[in-house]
Coordinates of C-alpha atoms and ligand atoms in Angstrom, one line a residue:
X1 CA 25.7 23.7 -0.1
X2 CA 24.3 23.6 -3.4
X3 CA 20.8 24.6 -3.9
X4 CA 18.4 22.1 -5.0
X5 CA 15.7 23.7 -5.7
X6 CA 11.5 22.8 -6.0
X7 CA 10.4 19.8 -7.8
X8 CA 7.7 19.8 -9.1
X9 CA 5.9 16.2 -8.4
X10 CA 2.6 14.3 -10.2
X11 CA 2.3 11.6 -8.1
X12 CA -0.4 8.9 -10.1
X13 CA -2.6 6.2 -8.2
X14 CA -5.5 4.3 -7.6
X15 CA -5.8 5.2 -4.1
X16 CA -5.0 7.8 -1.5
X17 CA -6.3 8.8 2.0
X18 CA -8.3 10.4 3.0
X19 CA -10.4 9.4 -0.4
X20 CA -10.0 6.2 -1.2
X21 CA -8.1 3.2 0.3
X22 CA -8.1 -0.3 -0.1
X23 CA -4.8 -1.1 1.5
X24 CA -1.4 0.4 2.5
X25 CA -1.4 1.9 -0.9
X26 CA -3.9 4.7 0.5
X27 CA -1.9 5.4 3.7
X28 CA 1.2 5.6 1.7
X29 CA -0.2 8.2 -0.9
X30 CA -2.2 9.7 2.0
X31 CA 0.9 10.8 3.6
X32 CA 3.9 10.6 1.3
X33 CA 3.0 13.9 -1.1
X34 CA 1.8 15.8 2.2
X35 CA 5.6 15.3 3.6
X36 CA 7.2 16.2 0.0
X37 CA 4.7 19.3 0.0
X38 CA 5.7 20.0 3.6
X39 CA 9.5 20.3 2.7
X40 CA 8.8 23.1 -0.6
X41 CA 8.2 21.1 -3.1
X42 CA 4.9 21.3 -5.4
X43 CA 3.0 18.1 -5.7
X44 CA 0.0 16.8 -6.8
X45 CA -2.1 13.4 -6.4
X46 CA -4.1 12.9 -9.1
X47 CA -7.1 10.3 -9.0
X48 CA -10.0 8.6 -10.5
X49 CA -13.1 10.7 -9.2
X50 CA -14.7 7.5 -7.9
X51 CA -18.7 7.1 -6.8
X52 CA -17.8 6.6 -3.3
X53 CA -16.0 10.4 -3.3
X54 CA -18.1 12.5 -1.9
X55 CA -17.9 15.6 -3.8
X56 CA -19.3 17.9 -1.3
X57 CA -17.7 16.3 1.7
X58 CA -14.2 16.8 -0.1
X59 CA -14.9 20.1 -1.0
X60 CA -14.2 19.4 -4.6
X61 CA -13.8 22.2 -7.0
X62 CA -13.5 22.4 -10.7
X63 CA -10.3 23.1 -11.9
X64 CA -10.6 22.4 -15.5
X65 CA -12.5 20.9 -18.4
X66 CA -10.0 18.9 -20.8
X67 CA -10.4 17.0 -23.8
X68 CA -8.9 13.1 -24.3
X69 CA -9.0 10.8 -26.7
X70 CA -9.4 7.7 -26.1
X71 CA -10.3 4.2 -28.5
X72 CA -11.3 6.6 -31.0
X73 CA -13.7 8.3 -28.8
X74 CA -13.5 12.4 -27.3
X75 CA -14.2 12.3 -23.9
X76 CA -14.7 15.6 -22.2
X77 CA -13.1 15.0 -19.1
X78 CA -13.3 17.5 -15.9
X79 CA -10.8 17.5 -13.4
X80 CA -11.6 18.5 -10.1
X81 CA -9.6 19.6 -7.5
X82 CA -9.7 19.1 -3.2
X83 CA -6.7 19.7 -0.4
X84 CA -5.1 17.1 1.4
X85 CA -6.0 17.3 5.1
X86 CA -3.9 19.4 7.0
X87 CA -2.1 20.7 4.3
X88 CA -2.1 22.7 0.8
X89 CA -1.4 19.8 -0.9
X90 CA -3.5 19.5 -3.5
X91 CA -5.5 15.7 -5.1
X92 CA -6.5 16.8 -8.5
X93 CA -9.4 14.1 -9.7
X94 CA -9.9 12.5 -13.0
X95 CA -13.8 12.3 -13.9
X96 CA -15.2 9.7 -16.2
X97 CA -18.6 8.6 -15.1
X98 CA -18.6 5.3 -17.2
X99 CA -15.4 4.5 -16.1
X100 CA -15.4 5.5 -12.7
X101 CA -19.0 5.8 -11.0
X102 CA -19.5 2.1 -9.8
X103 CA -19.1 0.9 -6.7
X104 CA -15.4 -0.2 -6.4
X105 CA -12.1 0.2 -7.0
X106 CA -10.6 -3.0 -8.2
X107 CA -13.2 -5.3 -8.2
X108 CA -17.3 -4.7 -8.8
X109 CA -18.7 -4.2 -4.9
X110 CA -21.8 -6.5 -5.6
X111 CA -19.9 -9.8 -7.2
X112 CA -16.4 -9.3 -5.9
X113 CA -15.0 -10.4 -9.2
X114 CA -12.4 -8.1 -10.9
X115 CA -14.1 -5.1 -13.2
X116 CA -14.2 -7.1 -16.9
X117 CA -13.0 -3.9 -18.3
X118 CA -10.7 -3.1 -15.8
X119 CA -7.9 -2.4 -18.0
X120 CA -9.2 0.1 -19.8
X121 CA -10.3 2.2 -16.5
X122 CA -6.7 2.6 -16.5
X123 CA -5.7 2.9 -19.3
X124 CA -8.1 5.8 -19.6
X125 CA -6.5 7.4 -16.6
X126 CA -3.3 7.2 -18.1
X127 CA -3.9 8.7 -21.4
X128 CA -6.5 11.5 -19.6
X129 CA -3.6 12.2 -17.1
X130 CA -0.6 12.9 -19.4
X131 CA -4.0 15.5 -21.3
X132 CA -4.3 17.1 -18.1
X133 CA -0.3 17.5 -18.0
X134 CA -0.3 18.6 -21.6
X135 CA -3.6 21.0 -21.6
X136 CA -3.1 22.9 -18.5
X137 CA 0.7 23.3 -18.8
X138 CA 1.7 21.6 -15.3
X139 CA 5.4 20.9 -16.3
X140 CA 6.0 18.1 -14.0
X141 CA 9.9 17.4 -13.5
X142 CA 8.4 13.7 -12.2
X143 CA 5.7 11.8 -12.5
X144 CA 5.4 9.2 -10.0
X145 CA 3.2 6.0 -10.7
X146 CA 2.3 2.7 -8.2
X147 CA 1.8 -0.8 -9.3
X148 CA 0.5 -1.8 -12.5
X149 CA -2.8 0.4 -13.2
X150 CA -0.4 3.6 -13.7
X151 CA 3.0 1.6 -14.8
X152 CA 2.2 2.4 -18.5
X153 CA 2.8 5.9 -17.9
X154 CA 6.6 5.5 -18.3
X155 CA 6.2 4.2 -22.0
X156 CA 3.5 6.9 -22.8
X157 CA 5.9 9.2 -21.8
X158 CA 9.2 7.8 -23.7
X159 CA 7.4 6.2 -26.6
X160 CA 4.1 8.5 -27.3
X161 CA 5.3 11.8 -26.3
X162 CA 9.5 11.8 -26.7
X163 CA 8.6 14.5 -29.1
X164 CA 5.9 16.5 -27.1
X165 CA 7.5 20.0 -25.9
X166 CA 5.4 19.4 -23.0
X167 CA 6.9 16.2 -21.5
X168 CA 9.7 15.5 -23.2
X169 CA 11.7 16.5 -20.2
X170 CA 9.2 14.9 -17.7
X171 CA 11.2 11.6 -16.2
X172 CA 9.4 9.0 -14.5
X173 CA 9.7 6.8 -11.1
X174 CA 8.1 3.8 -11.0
X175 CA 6.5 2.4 -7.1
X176 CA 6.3 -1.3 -6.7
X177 CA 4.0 -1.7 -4.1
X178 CA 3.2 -5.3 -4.6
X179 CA 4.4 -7.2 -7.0
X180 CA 1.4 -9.5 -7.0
X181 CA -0.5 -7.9 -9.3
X182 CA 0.9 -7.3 -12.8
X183 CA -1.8 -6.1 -15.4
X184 CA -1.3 -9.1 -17.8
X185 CA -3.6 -8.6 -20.7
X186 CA -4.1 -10.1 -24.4
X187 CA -1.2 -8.6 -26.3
X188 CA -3.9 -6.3 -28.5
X189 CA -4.8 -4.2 -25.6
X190 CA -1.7 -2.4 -26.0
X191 CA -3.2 -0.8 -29.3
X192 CA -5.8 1.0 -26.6
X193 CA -3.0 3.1 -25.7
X194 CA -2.6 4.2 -28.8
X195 CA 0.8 2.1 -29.0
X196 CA 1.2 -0.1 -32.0
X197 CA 1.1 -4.2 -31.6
X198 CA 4.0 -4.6 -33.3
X199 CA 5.6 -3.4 -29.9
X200 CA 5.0 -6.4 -28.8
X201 CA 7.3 -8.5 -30.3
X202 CA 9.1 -11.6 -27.9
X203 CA 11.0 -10.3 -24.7
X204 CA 10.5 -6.7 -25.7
X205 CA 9.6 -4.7 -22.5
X206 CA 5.9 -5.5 -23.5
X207 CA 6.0 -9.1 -23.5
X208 CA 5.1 -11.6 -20.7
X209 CA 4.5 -14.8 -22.4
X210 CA 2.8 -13.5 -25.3
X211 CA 0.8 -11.1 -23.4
X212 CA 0.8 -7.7 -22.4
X213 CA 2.7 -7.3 -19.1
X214 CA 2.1 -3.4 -17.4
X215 CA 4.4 -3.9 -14.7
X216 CA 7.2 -5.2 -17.0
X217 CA 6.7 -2.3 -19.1
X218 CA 6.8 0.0 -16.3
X219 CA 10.0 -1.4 -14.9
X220 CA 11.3 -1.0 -18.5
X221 CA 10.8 2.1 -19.5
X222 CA 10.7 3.8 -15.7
X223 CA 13.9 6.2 -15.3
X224 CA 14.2 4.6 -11.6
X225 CA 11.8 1.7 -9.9
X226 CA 11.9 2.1 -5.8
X227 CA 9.7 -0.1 -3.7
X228 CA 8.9 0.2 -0.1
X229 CA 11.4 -1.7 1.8
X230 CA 15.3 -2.6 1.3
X231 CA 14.1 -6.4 1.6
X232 CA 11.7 -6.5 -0.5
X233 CA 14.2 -5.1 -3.2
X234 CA 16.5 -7.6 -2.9
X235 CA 13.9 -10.0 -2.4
X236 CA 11.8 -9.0 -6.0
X237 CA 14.9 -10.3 -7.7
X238 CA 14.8 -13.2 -6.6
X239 CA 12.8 -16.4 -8.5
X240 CA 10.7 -16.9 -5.4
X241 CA 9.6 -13.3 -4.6
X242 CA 9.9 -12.1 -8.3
X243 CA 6.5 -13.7 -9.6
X244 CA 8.0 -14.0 -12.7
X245 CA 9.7 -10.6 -13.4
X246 CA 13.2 -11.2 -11.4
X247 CA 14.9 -11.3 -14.8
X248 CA 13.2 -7.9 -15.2
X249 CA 14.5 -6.6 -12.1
X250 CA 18.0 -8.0 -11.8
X251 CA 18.6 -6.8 -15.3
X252 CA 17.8 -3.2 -13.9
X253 CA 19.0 -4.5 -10.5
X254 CA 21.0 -1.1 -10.4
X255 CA 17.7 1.1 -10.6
X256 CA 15.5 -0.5 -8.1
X257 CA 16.2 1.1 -4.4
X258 CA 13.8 0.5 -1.1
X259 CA 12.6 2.7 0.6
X260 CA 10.7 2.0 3.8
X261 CA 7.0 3.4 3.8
X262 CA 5.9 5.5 7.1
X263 CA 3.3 5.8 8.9
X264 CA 1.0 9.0 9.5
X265 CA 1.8 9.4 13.4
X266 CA -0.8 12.1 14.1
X267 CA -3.5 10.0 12.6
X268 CA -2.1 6.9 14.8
X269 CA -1.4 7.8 17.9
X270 CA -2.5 6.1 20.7
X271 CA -2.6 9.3 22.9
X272 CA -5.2 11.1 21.1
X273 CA -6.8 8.5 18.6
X274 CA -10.0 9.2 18.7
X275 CA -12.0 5.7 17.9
X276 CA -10.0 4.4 21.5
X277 CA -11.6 3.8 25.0
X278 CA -8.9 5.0 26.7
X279 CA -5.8 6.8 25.7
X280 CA -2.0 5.8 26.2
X281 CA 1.2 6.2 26.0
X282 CA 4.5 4.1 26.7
X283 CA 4.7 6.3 29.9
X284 CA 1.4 5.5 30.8
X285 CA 1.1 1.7 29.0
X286 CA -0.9 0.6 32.0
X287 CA -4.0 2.6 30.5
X288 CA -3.7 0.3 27.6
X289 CA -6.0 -2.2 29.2
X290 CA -9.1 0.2 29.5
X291 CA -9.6 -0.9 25.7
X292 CA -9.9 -4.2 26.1
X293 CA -13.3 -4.3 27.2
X294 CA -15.0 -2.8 24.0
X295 CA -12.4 -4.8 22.1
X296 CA -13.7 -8.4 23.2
X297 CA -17.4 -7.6 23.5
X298 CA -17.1 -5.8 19.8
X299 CA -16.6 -9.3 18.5
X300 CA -19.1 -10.6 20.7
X301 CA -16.4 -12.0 23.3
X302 CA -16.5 -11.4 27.5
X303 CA -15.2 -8.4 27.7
X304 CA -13.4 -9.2 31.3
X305 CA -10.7 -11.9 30.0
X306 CA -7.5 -10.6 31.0
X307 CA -5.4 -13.1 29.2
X308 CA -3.4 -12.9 26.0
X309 CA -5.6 -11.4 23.5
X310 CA -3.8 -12.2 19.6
X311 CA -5.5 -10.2 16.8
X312 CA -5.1 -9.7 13.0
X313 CA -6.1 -7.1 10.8
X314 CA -5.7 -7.8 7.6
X315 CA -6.8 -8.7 4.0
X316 CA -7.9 -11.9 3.7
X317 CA -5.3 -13.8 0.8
X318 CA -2.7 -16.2 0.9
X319 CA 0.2 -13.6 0.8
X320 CA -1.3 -12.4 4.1
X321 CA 0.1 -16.0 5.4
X322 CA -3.8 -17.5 5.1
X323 CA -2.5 -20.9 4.3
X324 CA -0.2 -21.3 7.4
X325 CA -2.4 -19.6 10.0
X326 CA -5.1 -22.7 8.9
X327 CA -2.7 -25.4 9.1
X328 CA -1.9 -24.3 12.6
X329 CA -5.2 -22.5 14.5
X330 CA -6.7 -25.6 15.8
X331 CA -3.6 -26.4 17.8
X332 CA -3.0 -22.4 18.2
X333 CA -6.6 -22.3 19.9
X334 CA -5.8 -25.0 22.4
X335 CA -3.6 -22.2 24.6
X336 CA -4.7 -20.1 26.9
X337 CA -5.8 -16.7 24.7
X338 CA -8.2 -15.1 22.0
X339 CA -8.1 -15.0 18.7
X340 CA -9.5 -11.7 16.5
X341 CA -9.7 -11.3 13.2
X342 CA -11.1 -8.3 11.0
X343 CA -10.4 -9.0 7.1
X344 CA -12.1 -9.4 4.1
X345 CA -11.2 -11.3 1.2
X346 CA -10.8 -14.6 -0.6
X347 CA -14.5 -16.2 -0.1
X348 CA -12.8 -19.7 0.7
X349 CA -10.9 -18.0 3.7
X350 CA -13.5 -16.0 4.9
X351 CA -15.6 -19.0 5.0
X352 CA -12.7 -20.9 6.7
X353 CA -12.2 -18.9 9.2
X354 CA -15.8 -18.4 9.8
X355 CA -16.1 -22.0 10.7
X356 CA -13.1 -22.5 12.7
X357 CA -14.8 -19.0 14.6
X358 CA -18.2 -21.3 15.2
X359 CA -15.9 -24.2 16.8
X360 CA -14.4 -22.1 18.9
X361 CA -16.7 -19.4 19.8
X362 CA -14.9 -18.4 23.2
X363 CA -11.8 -18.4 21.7
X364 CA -11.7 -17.2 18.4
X365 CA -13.7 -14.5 16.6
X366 CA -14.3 -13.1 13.4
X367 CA -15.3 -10.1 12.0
X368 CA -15.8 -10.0 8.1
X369 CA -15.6 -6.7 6.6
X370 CA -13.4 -3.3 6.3
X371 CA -14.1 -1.5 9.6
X372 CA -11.7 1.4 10.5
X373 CA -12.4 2.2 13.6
X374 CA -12.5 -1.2 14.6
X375 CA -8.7 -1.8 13.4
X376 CA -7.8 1.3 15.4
X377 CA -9.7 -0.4 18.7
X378 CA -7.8 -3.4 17.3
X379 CA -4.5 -2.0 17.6
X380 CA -5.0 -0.7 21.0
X381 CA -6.8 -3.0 22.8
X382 CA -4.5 -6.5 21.7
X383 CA -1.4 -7.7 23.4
X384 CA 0.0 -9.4 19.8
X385 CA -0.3 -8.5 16.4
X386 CA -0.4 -11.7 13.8
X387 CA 1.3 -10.7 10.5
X388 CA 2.7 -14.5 9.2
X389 CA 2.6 -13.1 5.6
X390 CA 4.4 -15.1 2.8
X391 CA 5.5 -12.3 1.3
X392 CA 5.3 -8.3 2.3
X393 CA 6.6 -5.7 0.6
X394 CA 6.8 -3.4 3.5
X395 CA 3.5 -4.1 5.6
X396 CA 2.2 -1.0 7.9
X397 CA 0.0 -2.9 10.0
X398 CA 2.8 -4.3 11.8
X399 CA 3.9 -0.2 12.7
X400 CA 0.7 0.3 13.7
X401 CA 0.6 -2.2 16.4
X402 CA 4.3 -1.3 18.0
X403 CA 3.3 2.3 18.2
X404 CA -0.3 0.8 20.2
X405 CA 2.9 -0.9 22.4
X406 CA 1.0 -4.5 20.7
X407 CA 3.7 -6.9 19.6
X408 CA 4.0 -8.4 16.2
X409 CA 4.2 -11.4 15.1
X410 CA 5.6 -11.7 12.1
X411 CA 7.3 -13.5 9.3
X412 CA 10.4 -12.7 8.8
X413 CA 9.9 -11.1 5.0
X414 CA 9.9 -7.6 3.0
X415 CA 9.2 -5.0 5.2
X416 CA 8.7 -7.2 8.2
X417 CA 12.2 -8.0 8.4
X418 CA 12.8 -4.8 8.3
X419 CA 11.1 -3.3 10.8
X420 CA 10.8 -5.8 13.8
X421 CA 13.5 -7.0 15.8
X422 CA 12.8 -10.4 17.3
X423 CA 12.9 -11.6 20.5
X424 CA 15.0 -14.9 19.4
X425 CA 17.7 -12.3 17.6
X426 CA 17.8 -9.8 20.2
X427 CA 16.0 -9.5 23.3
X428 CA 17.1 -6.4 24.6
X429 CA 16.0 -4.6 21.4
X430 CA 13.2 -6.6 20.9
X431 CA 10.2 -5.2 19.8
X432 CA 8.2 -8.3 18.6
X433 CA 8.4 -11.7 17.8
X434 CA 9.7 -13.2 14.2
X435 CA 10.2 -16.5 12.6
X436 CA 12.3 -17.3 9.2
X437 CA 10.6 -20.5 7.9
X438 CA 7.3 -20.5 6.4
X439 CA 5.3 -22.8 7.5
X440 CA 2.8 -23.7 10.5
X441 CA 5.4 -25.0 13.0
X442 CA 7.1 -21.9 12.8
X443 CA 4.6 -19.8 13.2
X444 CA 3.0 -22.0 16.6
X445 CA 6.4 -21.5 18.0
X446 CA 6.8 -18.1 17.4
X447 CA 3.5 -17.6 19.0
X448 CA 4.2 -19.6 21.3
X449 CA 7.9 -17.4 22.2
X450 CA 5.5 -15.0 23.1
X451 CA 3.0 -16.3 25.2
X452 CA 5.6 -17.0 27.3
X453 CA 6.9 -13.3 27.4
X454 CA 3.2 -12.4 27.8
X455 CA 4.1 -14.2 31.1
X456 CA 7.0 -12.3 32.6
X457 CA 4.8 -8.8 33.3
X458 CA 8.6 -7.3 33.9
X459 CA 10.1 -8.6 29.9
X460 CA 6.7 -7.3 28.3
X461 CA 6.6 -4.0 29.6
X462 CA 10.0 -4.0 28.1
X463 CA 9.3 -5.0 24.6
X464 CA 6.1 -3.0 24.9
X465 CA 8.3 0.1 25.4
X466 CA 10.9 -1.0 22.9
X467 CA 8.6 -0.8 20.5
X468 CA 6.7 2.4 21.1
X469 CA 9.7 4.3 21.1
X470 CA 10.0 3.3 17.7
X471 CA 10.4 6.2 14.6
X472 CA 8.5 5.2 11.9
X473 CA 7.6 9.0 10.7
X474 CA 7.5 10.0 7.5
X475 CA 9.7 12.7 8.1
X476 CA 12.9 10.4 7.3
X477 CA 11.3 8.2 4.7
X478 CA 10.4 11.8 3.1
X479 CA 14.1 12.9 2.8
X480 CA 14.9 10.0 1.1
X481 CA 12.6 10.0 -1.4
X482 CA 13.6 13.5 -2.1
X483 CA 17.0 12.9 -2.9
X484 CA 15.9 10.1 -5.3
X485 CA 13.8 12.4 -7.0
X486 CA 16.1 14.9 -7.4
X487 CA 18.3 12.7 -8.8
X488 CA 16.3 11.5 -11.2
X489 CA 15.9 14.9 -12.4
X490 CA 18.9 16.0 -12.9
X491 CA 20.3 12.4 -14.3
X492 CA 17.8 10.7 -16.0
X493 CA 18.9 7.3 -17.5
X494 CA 18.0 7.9 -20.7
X495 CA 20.7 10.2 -20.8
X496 CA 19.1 14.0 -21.7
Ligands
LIG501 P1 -1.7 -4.3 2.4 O1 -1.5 -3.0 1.7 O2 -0.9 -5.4 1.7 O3 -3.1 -4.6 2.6 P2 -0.5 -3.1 4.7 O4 -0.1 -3.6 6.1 O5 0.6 -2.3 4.0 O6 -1.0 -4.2 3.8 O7 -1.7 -2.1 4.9 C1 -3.0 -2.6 5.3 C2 -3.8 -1.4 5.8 O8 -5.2 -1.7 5.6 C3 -3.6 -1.1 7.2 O9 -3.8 0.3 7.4 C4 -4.7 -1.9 7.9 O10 -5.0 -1.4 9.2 C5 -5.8 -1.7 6.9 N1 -6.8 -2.8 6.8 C6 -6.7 -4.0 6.2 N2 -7.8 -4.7 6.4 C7 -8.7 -4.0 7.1 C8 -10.0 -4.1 7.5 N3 -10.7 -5.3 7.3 N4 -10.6 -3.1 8.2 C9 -9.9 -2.0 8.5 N5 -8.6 -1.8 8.1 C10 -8.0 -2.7 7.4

């Protein structure tokens, strides 16, 4: 067999356990360079240093002090370095007090309103991350970026530094991990990047509409765009799911491949997790129950209700399926169960479901807020797992529950489709509980499909087992983004 060889990887993001994590994004760059790292390969996270990073904690080191220029301004910039958990694998982080020590990662903690100068943030990273390439000689065959705050990297690179002896060989991947959020900007932010205006001529890779569009560039100029599921591939090039940028896609339909996300087993696993009452397994699922106690009573709920207990986790926005969950929870609350729900989010759904929370207060509860070891309690201590998203582009929360033997619920979209097998479909393979149209009805009867399994002790114990048996390691995930990689290496499409 022909020898492949190391890679060497910089993956680029906004978020990445155990530092930072806002959603799936973090568990995904938690795990994914650990497992590339794990296989020979030498890879690197790099980072914002963020004010909620706990320098000492994360046994931070200086690794460096680099220069980068940025608006017209030198910034001396140190980059710090700290190893993944378990592992060599290093996080190398980015330090720009200005940009960087405030209280949030998107959005500004105190107001919840997106940072007014939040492009620039990243575009700061950007331009200080290709330095750090440049100044300390790193080499990378690959740089990886997610979403839109690192998608200008793949234009830096082909447009800014073709010539540079230091990455003119470095190709680029491109993650779509939600294609929600795009970076649209006034078209003369591009001159920030030190990229000329005129790049932004109509339906150049620039252009959205006049404006500055990151994600299309990123897509562009990327030598390969993967996302997290096969469905949600397909599904991005589509009008409905493309949010404007299936023309995009479908013109580079050949590039953009799915890979499904995993999840970090060791750090979910309902035998040794250590946030859980009781500990389980699918040979010992009847031990499940010990953590419904704590559950109930930790949202204010008797603890000693043995019937159907439904529970989300989740952020609180309409793709998370907000909008159908409120045109059916009144009815939803007239069956015999409870209702819990950790998120934060949108203020108007927060507030909604507050209220619907004070109608019902034995039925339904609420809690408002981003509470880890509560989601983990969550996991274990519910019978079914509520995930009637709109869209998702692969969705972990829905692994999490089938390996805590708690049945999702889903819609069947992205990532969801992907990895549940409903009840209707299949019931010998079951492992939750899916429905294909959007809408409230749907969702009711899905729910309502299984409260009626919840029923038959025999048929849940089944589906409970189905889906703790379940593979959803990295390990396999891992391999396949190897090969991409390595392809991309050795074949970029921009022919050198
Ligand atoms: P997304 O990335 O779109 O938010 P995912 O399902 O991929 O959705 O990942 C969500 C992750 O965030 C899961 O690990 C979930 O447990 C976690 N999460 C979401 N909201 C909360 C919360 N309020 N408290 C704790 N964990 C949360």
């Amino acid at each position: 067999m022909q020898r492949r060889g190391v890679l060497r990887i910089l993956f680029a993001s906004a978020e990445a356990l155990p530092w930072v994590k806002q959603g799936g994004l973090g568990d995904v760059l938690g795990a994914l360079p650990r497992e590339l790292f794990a296989l020979g390969h030498e890879v690197a996270t790099v980072l914002p240093l963020y004010a909620a990073i706990d320098r000492e904690d994360a046994g931070l080191e200086l690794l460096a002090t680099i220069h980068v220029r940025f608006q017209g301004v030198d910034f001396p910039t140190r980059i710090y370095a700290a190893p993944y958990p378990r592992s060599e694998c290093r996080a190398l982080f980015i330090e720009n007090q200005y940009y960087f020590e405030r209280q949030g990662v998107y959005q500004d903690a105190a107001t919840g309103q997106p940072w007014p100068d939040d492009h620039e943030r990243w575009f700061f990273f950007q331009v200080a991350l290709l330095e750090l390439v440049r100044q300390t000689d790193m080499n990378p065959d690959l740089i990886v970026c997610a979403d839109w705050q690192t998608a200008m990297l793949p234009a830096l690179l082909r447009i800014r530094h073709q010539e540079d002896r230091h990455l003119q060989r470095t190709r680029s991947v491109l993650a779509l991990h939600n294609m929600g959020y795009q970076g649209v900007l006034p078209a003369e932010h591009i001159t920030s990047l030190g990229l000329p205006r005129e790049l932004l001529f109509p339906l150049s890779p620039f252009e959205f509409y006049g404006q500055l569009n990151c994600l299309k560039a990123g897509i562009s100029f990327a030598d390969e765009v993967v996302t997290v599921s096969p469905s949600y591939a397909k599904e991005i090039c589509t009008q409905e799911l493309g949010h404007g940028l299936d023309g995009v896609l479908r013109h580079h339909g050949d590039r953009v491949q799915g890979i499904l996300n995993g999840i970090d087993v060791e750090e979910w696993n309902p035998a040794t997790d250590p946030w859980l009452d009781e500990h389980f397994s699918a040979a010992h699922l009847g031990r499940k129950a010990g953590n419904r106690p704590r559950l109930l009573s930790s949202f204010g709920l008797d603890g000693n209700y043995t019937g159907p207990i439904l529970a989300m986790v989740t952020r609180l926005t309409g793709q998370k399926g907000m909008n159908i969950l409120a045109g059916c929870v009144d009815r939803l609350l007239t069956r015999d169960l409870r209702l819990l729900i950790l998120g934060s989010g949108e203020p108007q759904f927060e507030k909604f479901l507050r209220d619907v929370a004070t109608a019902h207060p034995e039925r339904m509860a609420v809690r408002i807020g981003y509470d880890e070891a509560l989601a983990h309690l969550t996991y274990a201590g519910a019978d079914f797992f509520l995930m009637p998203s709109r869209y998702e582009p692969c969705g972990l929360s829905q692994m999490y529950a089938m390996r805590y033997g708690t049945l999702p619920i889903v819609h069947a979209t992205g990532g969801l489709k992907d990895t549940v097998t409903g009840f209707l479909d299949d019931a010998d393979h079951a492992t939750g509980f899916s429905f294909t149209d959007y809408n409230a009805e749907a969702l009711l009867e899905s729910v309502d499909t299984a409260l009626s399994a919840w029923r038959n002790a025999r048929a849940m114990r089944r589906l409970q087992k189905n889906a703790m048996k379940q593979d959803f390691s990295w390990e396999h995930s891992a391999k396949r983004y190897e090969d991409l990689f390595f392809q991309v290496r050795d074949h970029s499409r921009w022919g050198e």
